mmCIF file of C-alpha atoms and ligand atoms in Angstrom:
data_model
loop_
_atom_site.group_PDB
_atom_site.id
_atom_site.type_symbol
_atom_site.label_atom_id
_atom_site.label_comp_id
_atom_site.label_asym_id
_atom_site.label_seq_id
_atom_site.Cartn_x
_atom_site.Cartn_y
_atom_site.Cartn_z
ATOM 1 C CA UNK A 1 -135.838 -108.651 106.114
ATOM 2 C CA UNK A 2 -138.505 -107.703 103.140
ATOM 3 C CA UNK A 3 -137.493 -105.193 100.730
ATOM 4 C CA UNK A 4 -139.872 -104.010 98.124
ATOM 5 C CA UNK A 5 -138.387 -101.805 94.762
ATOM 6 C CA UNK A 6 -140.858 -99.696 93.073
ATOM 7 C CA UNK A 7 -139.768 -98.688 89.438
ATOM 8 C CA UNK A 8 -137.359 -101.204 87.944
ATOM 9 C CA UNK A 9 -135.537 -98.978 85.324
ATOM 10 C CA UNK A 10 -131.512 -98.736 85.389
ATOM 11 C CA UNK A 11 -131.466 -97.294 88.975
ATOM 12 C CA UNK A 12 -134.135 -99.934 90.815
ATOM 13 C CA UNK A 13 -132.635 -103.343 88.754
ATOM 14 C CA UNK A 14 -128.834 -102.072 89.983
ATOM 15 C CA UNK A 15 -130.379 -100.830 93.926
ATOM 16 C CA UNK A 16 -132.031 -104.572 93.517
ATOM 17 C CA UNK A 17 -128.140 -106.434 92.715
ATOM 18 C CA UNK A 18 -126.370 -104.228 95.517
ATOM 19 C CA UNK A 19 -129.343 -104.888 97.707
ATOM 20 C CA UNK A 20 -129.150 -108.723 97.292
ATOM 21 C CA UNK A 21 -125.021 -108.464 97.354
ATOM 22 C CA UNK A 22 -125.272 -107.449 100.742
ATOM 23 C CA UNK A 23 -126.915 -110.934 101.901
ATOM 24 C CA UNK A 24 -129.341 -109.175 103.758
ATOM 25 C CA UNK A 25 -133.026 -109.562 102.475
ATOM 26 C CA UNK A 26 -134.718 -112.568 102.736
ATOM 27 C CA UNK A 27 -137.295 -111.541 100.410
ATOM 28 C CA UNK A 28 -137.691 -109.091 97.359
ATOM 29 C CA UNK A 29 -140.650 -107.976 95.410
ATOM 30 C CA UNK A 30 -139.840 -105.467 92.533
ATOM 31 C CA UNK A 31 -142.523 -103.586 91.396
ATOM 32 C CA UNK A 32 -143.019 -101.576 87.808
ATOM 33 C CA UNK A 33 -146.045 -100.478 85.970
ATOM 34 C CA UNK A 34 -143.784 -102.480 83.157
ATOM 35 C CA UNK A 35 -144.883 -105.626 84.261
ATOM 36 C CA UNK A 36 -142.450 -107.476 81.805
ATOM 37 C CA UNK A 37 -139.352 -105.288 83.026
ATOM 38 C CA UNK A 38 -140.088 -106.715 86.316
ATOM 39 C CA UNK A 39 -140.496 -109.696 85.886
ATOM 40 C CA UNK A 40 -137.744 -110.242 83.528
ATOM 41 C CA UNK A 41 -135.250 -108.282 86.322
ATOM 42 C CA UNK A 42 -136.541 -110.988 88.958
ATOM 43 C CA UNK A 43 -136.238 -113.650 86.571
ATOM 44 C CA UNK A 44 -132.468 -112.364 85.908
ATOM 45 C CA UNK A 45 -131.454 -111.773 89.778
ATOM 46 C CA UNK A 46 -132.921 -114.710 90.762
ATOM 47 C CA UNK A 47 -130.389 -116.641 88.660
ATOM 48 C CA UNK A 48 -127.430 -114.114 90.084
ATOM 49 C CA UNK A 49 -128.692 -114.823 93.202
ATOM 50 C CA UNK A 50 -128.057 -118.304 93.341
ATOM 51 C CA UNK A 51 -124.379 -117.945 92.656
ATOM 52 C CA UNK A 52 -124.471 -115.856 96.458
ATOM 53 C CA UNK A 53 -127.287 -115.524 98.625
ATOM 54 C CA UNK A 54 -130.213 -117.797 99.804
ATOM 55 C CA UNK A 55 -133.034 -115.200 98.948
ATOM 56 C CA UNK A 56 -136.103 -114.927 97.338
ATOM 57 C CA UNK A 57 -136.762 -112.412 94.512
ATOM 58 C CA UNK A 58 -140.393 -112.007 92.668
ATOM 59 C CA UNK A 59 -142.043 -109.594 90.708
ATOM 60 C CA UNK A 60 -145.260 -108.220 90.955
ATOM 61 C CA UNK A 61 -148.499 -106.139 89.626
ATOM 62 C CA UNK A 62 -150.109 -105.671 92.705
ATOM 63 C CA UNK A 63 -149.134 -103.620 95.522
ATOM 64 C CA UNK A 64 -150.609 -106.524 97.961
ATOM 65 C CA UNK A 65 -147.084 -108.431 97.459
ATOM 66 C CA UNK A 66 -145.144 -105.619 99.292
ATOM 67 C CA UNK A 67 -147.377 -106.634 102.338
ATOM 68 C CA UNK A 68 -144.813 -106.914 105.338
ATOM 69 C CA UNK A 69 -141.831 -105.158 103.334
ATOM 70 C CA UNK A 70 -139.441 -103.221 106.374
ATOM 71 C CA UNK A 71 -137.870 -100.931 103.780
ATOM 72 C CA UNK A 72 -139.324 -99.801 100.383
ATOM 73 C CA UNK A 73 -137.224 -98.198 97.905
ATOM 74 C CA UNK A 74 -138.996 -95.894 95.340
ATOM 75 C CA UNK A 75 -136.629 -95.641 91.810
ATOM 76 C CA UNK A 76 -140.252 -94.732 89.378
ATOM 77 C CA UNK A 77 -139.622 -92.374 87.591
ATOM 78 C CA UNK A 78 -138.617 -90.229 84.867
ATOM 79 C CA UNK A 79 -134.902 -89.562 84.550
ATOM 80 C CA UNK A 80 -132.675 -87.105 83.116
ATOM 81 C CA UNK A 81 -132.028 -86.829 79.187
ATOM 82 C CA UNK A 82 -128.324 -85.426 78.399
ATOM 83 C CA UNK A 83 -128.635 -81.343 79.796
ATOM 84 C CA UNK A 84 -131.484 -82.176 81.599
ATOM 85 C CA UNK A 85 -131.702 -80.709 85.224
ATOM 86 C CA UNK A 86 -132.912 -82.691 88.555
ATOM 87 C CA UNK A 87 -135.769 -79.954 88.686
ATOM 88 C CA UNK A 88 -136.544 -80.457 85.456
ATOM 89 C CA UNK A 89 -138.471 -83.718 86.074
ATOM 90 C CA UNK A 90 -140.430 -82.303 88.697
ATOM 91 C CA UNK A 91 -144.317 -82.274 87.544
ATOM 92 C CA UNK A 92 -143.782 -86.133 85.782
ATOM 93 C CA UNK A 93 -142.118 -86.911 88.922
ATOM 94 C CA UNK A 94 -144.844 -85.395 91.360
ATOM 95 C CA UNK A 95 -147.708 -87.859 89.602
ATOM 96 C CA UNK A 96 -145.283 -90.828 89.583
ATOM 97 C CA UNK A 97 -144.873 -90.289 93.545
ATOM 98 C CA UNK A 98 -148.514 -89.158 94.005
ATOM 99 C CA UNK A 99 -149.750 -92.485 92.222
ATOM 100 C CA UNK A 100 -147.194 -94.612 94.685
ATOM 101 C CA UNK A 101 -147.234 -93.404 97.780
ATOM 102 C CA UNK A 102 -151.012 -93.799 98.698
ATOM 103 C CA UNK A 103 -150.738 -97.086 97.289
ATOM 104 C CA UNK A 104 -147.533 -98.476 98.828
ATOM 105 C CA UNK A 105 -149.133 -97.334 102.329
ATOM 106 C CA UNK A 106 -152.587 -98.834 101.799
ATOM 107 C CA UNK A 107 -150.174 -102.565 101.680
ATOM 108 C CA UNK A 108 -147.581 -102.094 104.659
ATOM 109 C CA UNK A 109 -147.276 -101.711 108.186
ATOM 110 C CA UNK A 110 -147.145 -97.644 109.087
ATOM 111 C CA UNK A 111 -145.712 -98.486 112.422
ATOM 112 C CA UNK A 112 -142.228 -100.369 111.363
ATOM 113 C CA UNK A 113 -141.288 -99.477 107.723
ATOM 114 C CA UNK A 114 -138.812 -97.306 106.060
ATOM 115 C CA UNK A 115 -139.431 -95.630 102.645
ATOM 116 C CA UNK A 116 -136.205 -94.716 100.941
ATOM 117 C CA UNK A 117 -136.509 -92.260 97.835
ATOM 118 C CA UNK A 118 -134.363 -92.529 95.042
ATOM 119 C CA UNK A 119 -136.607 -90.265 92.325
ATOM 120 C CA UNK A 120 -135.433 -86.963 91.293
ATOM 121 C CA UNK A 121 -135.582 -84.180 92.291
ATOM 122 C CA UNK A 122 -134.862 -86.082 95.397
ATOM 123 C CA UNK A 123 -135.419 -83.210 98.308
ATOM 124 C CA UNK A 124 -139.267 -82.426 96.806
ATOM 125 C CA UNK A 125 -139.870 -86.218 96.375
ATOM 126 C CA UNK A 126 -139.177 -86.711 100.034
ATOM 127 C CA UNK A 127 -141.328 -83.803 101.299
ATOM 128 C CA UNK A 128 -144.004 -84.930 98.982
ATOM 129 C CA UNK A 129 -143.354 -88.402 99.890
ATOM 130 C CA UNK A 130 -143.221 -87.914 103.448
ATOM 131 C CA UNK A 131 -146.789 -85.604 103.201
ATOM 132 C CA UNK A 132 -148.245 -88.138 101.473
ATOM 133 C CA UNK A 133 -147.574 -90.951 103.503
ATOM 134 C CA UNK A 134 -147.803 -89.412 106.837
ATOM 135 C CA UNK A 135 -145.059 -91.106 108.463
ATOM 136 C CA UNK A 136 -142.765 -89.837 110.568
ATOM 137 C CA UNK A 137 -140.232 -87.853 108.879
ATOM 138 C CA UNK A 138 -136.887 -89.896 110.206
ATOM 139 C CA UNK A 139 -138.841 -92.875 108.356
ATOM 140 C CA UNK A 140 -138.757 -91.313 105.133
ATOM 141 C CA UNK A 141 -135.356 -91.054 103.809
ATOM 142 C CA UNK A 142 -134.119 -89.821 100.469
ATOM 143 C CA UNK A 143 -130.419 -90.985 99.275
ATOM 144 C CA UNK A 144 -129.657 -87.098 99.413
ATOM 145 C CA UNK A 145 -125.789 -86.301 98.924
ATOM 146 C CA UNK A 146 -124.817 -89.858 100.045
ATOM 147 C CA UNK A 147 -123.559 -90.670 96.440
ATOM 148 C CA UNK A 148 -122.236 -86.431 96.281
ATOM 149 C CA UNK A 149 -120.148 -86.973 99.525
ATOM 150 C CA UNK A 150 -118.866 -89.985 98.106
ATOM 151 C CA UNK A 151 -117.273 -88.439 94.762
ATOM 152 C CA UNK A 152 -116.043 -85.745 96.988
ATOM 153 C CA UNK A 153 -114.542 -87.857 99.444
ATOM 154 C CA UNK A 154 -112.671 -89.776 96.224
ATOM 155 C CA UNK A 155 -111.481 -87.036 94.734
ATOM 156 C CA UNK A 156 -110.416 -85.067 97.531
ATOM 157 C CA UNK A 157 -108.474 -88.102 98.354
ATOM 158 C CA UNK A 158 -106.873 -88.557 95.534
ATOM 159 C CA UNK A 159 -105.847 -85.180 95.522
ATOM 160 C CA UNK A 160 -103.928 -85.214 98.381
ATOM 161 C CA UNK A 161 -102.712 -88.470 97.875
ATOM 162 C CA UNK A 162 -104.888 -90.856 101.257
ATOM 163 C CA UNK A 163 -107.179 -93.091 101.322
ATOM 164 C CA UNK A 164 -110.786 -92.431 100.567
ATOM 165 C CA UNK A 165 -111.469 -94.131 104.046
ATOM 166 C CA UNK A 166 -109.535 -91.464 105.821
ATOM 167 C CA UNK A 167 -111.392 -88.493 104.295
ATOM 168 C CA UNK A 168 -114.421 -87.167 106.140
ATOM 169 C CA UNK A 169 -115.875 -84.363 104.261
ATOM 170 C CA UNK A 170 -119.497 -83.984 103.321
ATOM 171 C CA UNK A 171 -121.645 -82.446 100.492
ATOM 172 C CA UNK A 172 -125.091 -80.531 102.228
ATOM 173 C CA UNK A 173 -128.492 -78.801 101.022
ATOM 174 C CA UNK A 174 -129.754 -80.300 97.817
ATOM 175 C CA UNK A 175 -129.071 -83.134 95.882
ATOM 176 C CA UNK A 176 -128.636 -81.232 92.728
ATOM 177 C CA UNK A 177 -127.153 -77.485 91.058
ATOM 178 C CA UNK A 178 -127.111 -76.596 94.438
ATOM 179 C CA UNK A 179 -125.674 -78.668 96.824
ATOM 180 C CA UNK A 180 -122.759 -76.975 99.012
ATOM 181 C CA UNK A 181 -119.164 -78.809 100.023
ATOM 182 C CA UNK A 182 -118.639 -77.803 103.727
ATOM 183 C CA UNK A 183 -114.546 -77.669 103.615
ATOM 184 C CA UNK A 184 -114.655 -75.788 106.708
ATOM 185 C CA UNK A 185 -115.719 -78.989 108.377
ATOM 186 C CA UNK A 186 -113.684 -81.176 106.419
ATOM 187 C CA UNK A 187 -111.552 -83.409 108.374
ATOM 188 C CA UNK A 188 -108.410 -85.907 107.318
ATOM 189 C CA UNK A 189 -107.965 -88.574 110.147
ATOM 190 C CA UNK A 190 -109.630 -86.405 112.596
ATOM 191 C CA UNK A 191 -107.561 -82.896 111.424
ATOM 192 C CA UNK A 192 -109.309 -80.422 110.069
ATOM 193 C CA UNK A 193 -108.259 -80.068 105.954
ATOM 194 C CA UNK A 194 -106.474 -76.880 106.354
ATOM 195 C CA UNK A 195 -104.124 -77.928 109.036
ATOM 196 C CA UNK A 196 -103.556 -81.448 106.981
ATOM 197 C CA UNK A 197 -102.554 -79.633 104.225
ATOM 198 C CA UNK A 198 -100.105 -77.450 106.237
ATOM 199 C CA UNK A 199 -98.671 -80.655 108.093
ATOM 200 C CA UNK A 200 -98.261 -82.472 104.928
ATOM 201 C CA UNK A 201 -97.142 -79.606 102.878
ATOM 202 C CA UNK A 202 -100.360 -80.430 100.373
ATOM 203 C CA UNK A 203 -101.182 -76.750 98.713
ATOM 204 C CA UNK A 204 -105.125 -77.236 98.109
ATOM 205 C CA UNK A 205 -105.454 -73.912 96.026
ATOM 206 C CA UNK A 206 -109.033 -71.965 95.604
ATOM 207 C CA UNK A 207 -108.558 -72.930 91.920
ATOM 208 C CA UNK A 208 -108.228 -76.679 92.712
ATOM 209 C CA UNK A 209 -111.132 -76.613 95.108
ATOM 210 C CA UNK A 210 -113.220 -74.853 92.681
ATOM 211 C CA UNK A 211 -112.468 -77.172 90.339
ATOM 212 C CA UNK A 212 -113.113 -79.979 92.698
ATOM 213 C CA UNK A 213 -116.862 -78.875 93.497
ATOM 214 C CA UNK A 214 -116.932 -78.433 89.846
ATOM 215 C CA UNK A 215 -116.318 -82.490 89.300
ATOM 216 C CA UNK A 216 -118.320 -83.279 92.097
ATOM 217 C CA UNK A 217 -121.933 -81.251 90.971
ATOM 218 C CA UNK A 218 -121.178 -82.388 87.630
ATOM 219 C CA UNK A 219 -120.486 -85.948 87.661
ATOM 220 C CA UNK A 220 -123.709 -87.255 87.463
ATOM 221 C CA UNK A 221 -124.030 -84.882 83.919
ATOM 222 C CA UNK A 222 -120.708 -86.418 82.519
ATOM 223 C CA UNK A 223 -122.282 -90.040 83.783
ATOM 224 C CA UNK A 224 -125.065 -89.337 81.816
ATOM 225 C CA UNK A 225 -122.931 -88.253 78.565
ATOM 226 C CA UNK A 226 -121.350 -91.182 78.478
ATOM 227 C CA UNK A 227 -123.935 -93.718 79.210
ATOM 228 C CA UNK A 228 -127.097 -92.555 79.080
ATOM 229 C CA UNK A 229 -127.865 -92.467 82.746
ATOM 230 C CA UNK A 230 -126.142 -93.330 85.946
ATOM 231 C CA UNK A 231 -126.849 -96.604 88.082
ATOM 232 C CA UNK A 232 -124.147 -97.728 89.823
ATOM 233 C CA UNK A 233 -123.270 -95.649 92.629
ATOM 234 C CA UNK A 234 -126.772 -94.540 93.439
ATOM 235 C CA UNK A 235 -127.331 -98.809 93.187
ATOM 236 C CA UNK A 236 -124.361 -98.891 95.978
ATOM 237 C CA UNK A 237 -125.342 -95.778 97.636
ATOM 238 C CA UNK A 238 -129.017 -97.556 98.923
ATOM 239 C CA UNK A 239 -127.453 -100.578 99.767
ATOM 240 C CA UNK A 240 -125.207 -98.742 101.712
ATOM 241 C CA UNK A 241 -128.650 -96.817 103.477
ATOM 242 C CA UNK A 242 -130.318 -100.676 103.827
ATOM 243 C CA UNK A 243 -127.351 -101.706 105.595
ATOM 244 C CA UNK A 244 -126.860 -99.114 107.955
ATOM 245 C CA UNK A 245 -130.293 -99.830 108.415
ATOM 246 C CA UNK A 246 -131.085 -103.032 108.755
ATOM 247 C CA UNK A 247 -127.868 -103.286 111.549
ATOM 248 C CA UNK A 248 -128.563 -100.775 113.171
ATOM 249 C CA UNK A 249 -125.078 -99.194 112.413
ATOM 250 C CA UNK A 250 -125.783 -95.483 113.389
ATOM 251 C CA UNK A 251 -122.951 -94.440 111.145
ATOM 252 C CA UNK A 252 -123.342 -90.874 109.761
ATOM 253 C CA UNK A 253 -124.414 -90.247 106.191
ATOM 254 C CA UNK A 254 -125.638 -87.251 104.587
ATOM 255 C CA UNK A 255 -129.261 -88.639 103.829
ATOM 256 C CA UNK A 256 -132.341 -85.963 102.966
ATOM 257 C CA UNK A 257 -134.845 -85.944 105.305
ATOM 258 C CA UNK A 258 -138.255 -82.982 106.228
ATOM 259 C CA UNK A 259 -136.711 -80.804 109.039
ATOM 260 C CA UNK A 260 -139.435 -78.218 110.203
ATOM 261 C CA UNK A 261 -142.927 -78.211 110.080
ATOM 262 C CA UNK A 262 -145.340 -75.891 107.782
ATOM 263 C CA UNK A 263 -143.910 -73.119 105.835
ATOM 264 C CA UNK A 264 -140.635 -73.643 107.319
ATOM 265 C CA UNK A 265 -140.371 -77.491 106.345
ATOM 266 C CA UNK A 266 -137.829 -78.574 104.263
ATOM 267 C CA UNK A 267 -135.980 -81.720 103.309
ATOM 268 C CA UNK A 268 -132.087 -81.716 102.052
ATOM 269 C CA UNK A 269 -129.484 -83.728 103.344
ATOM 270 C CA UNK A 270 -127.325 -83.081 106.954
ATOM 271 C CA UNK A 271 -124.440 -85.662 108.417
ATOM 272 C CA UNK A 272 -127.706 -87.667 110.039
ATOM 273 C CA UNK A 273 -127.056 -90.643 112.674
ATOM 274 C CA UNK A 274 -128.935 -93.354 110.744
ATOM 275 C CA UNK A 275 -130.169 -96.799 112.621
ATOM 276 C CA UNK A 276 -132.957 -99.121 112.762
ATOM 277 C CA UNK A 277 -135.541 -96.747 113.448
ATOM 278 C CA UNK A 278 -134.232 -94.635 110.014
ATOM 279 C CA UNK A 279 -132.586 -91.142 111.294
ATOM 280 C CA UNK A 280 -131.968 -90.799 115.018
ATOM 281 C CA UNK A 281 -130.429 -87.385 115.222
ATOM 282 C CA UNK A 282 -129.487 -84.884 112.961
ATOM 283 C CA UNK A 283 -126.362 -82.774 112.360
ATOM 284 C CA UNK A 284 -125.156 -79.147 112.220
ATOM 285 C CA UNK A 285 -121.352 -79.068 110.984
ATOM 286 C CA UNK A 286 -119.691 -75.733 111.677
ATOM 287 C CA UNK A 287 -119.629 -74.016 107.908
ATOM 288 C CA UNK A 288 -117.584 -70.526 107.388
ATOM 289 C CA UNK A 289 -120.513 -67.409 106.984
ATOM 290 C CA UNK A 290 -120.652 -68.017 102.801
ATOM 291 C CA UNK A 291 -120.982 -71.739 103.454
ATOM 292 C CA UNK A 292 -123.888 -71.077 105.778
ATOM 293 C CA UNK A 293 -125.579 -68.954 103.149
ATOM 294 C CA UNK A 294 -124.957 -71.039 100.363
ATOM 295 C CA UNK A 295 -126.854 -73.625 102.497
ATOM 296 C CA UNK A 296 -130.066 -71.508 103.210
ATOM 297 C CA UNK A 297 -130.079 -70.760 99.604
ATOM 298 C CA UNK A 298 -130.227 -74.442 98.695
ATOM 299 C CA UNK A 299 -132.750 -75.033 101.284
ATOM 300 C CA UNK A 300 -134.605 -72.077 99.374
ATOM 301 C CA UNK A 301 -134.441 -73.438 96.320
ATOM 302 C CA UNK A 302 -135.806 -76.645 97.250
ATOM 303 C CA UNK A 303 -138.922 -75.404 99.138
ATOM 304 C CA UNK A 304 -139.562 -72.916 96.105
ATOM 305 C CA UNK A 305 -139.904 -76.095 94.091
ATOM 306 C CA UNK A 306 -141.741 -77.836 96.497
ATOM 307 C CA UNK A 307 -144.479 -74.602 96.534
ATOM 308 C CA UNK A 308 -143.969 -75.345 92.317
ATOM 309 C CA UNK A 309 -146.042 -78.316 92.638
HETATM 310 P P1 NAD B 1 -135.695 -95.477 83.999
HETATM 311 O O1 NAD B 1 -136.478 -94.728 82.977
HETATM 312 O O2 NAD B 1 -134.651 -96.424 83.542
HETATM 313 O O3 NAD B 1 -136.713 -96.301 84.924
HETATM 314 C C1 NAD B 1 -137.825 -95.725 85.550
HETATM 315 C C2 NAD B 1 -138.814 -96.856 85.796
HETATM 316 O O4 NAD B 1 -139.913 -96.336 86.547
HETATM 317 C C3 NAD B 1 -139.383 -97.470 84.506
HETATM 318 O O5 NAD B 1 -139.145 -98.851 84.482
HETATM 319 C C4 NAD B 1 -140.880 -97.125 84.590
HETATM 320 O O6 NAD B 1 -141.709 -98.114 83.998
HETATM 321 C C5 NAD B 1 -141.082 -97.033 86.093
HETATM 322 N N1 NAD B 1 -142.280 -96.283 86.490
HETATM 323 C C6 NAD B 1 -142.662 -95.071 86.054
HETATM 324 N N2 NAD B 1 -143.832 -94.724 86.644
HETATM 325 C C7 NAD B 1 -144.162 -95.723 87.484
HETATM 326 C C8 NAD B 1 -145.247 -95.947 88.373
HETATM 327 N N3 NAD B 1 -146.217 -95.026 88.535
HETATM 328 N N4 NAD B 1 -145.271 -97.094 89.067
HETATM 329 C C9 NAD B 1 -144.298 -98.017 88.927
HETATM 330 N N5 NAD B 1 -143.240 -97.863 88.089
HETATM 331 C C10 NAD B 1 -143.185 -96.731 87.382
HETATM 332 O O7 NAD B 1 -135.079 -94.390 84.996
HETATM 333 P P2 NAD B 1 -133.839 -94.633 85.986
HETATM 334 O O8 NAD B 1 -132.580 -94.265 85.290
HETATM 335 O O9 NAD B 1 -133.984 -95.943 86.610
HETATM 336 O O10 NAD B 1 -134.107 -93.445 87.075
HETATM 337 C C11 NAD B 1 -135.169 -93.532 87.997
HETATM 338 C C12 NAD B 1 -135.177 -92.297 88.891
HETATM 339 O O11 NAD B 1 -134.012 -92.308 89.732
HETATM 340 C C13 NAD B 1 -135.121 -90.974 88.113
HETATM 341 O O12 NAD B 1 -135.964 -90.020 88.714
HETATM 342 C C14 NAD B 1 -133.664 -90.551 88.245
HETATM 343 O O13 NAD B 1 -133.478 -89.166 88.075
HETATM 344 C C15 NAD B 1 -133.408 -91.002 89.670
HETATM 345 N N6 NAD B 1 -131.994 -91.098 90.069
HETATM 346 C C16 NAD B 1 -131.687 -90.676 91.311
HETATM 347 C C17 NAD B 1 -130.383 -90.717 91.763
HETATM 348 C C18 NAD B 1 -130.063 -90.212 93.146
HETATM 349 O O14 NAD B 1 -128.880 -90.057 93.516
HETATM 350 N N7 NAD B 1 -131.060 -89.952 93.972
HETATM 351 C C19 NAD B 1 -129.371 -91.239 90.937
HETATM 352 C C20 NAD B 1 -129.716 -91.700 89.674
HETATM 353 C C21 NAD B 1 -131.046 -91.616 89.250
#
């Protein structure tokens, strides 16, 4: 399998290491309009490489290298300062994609590949992405809530004291201030949280689940805080996606994707079946009546900002 990166700042260099730790690419071209970054990244990974996988890694500064790529990743882009918002890097983000896309698809094959976004804010970059492009929309995939489903699942688990594996709760609508945690479909080894809880005498107050959704929208701020900007789980999160991918694994994730046509489209991320062929069906879990309308509200939010641009 080809693999092509297209911005090699924090996020694309650790999406290219998790990528190449999963020993599935043959080849790797990383793009960036820093041609030295890039280079220096392949130079760098190509040495890691060699302690793992047989594989090659290049760089390059012309789109013609990406020629025969099954899965491009696009990680250009600006990212957020400390108190920056997602939607605040919407109109640098909107040229970034709109210089890309036109070029990525003049260079690969329309019928086969994949094109996973990365770039915030992740829901408009995947309609505009997806537009752009004119592939089908199950081909063009955006990391969504992946990486929000997975702090929820880890701290939910650690609240009630199992392992993360055992915890199948998801985070919906957008990947950003307003993404919504469906507890009412929340499930513990296949019972539903509430009735967990009661069997296992766990109390899960409203105050603790508040302050759980609290942790989980706000990680990726505190991330930030700390270190400047956050790499590692969204780096695991897409190898995750290539994987499930590249096997065919049809396991469920919450990836973003354009549901809808005209007016009415809109991408945010569902519990999608994910394969070969990118999403193969699509999700509704059963949310109580304020879950329901905290979802259309997200999806609001996102198409207002995709009208924005
Ligand atoms: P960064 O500043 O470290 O790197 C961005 C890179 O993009 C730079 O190397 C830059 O040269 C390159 N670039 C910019 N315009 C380009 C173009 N037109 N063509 C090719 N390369 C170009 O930023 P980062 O921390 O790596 O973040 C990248 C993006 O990923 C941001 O939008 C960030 O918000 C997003 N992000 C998303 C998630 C998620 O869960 N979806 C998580 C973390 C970060």
């Amino acid at each position: 399998m080809k693999i092509a990166i297209i911005g090699i700042g924090s996020v694309g260099a650790a999406v290219a290491t998790a990528v190449a730790g999963t020993g599935l690419a043959r080849e790797m071209v990383l793009m960036d309009r820093d041609g030295m970054r890039s280079r220096a990244a392949a130079e760098d990974l190509g040495h890691a490489a060699a302690f793992s996988y047989d594989i090659k890694i290049t760089a390059a500064n012309n789109y013609r290298a990406i020629r025969g790529s099954d899965i491009v990743v696009i990680a250009a882009g600006a990212n957020q300062r400390p108190g920056e918002t997602r939607t605040d890097l919407l109109h640098k983000n909107v040229a970034v994609i709109s210089d890309i896309i036109p070029r990525v698809m003049a260079n690969v094959d329309s019928k086969k590949v994949k094109i996973i976004m990365v770039t915030n804010p992740l829901d408009v970059m995947v309609m505009l992405a997806q537009k752009l492009s004119k592939l089908p929309a199950a081909r063009v995939i955006g990391t969504g809530t992946m990486l929000d489903s997975a702090r929820l699942r880890t701290i939910l688990a650690r609240q009630i004291s199992v392992s993360t594996r055992s915890v199948n709760a998801y985070v919906l609508g957008e990947h950003g201030d307003s993404s919504v945690i469906a507890w009412n479909a929340a499930c513990i080894g296949g019972v539903a949280l509430d009735e967990f809880c009661r069997q296992t005498k766990n109390t899960l107050a409203a105050t603790t689940r508040q302050t759980i959704e609290y942790r989980v929208r706000n990680a990726a701020y505190e991330i930030i805080r700390g270190r400047g900007a956050t790499w590692d789980g969204i780096g695991a999160a897409v190898a995750d996606l290539v994987r499930c991918i590249a096997n065919d694994e049809r396991r469920i994730l919450t990836v973003s994707m354009t549901d809808g046509t005209g007016r009415n489209a809109v991408a945010m991320s569902m519990p999608r079946v994910v394969g070969e062929m990118g999403v193969m069906a699509s999700l509704r879990p059963k949310l109580s009546v304020a879950e329901a309308a905290a979802l259309r509200r997200s999806a609001a939010t996102i198409r207002k900002n995709y009208d924005a641009i």
